Coordinates of N, CA and C in Angstrom, one line a residue:
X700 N -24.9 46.5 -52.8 CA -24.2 45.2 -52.7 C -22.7 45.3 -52.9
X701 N -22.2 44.5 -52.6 CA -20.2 44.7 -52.7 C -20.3 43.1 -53.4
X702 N -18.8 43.4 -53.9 CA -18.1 42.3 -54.6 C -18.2 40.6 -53.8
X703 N -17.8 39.8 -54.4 CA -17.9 38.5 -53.3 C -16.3 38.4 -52.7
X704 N -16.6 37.8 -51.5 CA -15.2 37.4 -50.9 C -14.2 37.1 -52.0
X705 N -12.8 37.5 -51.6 CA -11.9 36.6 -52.4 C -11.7 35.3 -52.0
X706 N -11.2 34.3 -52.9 CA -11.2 32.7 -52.5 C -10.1 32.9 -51.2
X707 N -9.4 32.1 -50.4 CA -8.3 31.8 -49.5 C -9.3 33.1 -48.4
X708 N -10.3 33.2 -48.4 CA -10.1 34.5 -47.3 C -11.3 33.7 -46.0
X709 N -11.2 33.9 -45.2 CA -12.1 32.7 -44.3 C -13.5 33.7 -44.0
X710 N -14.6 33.1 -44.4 CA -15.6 33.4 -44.3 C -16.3 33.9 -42.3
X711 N -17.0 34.1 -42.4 CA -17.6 34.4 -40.7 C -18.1 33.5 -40.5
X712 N -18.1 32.5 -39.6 CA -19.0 31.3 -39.0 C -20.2 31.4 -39.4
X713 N -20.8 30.6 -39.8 CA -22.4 30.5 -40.3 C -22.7 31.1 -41.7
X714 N -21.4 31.8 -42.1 CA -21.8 32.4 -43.8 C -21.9 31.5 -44.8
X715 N -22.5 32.2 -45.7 CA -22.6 30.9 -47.2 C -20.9 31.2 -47.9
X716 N -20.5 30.3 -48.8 CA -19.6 31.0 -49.6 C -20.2 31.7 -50.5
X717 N -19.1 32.6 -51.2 CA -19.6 33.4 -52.0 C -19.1 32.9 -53.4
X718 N -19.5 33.5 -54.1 CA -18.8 33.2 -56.2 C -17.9 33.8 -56.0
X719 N -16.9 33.2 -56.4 CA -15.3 33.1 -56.9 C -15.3 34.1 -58.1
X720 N -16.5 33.7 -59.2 CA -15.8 34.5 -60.6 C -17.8 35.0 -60.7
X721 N -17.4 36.0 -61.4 CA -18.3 36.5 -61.7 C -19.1 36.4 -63.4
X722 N -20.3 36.1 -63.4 CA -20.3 36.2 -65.2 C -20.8 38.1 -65.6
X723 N -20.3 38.0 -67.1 CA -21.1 39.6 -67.5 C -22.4 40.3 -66.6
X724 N -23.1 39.5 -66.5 CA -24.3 39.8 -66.1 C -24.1 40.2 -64.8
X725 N -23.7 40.0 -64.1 CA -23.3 39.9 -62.5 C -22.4 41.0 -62.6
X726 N -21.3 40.7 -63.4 CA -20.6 42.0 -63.1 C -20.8 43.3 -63.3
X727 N -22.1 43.7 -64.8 CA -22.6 44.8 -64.6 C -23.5 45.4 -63.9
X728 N -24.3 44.3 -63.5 CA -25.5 44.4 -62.3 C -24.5 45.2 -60.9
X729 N -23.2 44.8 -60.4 CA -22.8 45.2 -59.5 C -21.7 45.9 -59.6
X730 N -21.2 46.5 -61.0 CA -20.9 47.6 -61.2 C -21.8 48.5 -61.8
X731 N -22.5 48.5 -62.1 CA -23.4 49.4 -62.6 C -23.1 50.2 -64.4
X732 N -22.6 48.7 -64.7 CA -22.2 49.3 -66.0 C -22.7 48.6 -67.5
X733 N -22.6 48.5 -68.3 CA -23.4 47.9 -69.5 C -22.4 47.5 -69.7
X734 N -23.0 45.9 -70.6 CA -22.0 44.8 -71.4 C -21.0 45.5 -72.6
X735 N -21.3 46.1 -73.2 CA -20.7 47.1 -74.5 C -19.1 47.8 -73.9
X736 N -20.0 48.3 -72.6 CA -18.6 49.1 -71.9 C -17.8 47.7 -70.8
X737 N -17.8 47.0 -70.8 CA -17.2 45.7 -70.4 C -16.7 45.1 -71.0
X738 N -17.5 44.8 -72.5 CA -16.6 44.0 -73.5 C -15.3 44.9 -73.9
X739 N -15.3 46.0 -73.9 CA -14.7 47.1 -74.3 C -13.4 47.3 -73.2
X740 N -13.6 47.4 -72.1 CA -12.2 47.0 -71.3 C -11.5 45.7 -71.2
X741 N -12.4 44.0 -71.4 CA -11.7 43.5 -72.2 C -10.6 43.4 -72.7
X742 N -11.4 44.1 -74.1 CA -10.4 44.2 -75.4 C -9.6 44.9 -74.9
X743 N -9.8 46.3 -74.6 CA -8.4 47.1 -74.0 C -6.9 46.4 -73.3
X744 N -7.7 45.1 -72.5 CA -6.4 44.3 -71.3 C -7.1 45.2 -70.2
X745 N -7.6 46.2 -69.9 CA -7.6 46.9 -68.4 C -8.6 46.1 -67.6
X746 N -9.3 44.8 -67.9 CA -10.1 44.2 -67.5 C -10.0 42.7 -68.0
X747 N -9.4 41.8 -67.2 CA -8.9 40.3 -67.6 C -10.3 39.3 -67.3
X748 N -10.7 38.7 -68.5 CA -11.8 37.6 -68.3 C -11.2 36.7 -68.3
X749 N -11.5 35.1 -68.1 CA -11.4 34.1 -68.5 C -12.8 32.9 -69.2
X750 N -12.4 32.2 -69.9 CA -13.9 31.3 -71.0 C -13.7 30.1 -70.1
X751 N -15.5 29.7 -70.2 CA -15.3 28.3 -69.4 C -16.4 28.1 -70.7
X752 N -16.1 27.5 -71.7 CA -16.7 27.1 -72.6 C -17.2 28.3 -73.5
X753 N -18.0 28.5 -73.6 CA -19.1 29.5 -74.5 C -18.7 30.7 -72.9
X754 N -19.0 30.8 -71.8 CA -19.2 31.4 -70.7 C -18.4 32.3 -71.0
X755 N -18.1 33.6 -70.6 CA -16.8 34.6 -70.2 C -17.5 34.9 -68.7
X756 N -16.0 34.5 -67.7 CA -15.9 34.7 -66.4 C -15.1 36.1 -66.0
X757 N -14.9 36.6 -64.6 CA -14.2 37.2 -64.5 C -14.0 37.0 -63.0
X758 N -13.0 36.7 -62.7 CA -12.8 36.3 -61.0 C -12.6 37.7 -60.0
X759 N -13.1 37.4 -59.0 CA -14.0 37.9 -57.8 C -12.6 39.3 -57.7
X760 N -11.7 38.4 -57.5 CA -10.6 39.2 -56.9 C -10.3 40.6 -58.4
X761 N -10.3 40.0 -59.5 CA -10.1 40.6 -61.0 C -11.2 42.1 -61.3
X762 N -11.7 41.6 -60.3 CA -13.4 42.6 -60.5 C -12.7 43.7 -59.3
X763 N -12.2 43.0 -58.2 CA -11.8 44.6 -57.3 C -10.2 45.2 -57.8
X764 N -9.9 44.7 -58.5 CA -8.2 45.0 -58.8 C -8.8 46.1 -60.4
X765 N -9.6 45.4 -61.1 CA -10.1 46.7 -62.2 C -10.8 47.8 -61.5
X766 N -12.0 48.0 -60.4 CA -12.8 48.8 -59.6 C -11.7 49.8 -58.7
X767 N -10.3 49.3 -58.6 CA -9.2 50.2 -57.8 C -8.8 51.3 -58.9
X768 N -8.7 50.5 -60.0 CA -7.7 50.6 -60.9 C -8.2 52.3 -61.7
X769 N -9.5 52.3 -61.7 CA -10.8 53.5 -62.0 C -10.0 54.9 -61.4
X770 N -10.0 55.8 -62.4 CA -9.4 57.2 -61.5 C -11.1 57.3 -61.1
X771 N -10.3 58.1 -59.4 CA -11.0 58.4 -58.5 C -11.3 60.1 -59.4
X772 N -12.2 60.2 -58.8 CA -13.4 61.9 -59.0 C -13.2 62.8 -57.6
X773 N -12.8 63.9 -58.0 CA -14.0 65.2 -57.0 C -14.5 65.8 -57.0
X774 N -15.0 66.7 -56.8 CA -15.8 67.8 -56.6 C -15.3 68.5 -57.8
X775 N -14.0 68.6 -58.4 CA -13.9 69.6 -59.5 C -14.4 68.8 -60.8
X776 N -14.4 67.1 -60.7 CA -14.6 66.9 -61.6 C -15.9 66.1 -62.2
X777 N -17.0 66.6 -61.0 CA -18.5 66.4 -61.4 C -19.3 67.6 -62.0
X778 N -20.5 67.4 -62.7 CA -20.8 68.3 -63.3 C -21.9 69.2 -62.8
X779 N -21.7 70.8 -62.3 CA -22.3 71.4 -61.9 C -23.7 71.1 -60.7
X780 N -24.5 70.4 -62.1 CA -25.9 70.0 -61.3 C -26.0 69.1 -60.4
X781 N -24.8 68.2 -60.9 CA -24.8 67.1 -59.7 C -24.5 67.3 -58.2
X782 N -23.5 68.5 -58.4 CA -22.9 68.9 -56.7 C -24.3 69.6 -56.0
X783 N -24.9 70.3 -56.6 CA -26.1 71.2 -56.2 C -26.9 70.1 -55.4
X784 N -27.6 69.1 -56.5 CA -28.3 68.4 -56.2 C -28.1 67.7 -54.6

């Protein structure tokens, strides 16, 4: 699955819109990451939420600007078994 459109961006004829902001749950579902390590960049700043009540959001576009932001990996820096595999 990929991130949802950004808002202002024109959808393809016949598409649904997509979610603008994403909640926790959503966004680790499609990063593949646990809430602990999310609350955690957060706190850090390297990851901007915003509260809509009790809710913590994080907008669509905020989710691909932190997913850029990730140092990139290569080959030197996976571990052994994985390249084999």
């Amino acid at each position: 699955s990929t991130f949802p459109n950004v808002p202002g961006v024109a959808l393809p004829s016949g598409a649904e819109p997509q979610m603008i902001a994403l909640s926790i749950a959503d966004f680790c579902r499609l990063c593949s990451v646990g809430r602990t390590f999310v609350y955690e960049e957060i706190a850090a700043g390297r990851l901007r939420a915003c509260k809509a009540g009790r809710r913590t959001l994080i907008d669509a576009a905020e989710a691909r600007r932190w997913l850029t932001s990730l140092k990139r990996v290569g080959p030197s820096d996976m571990p052994r078994e994985t390249i084999a595999a």
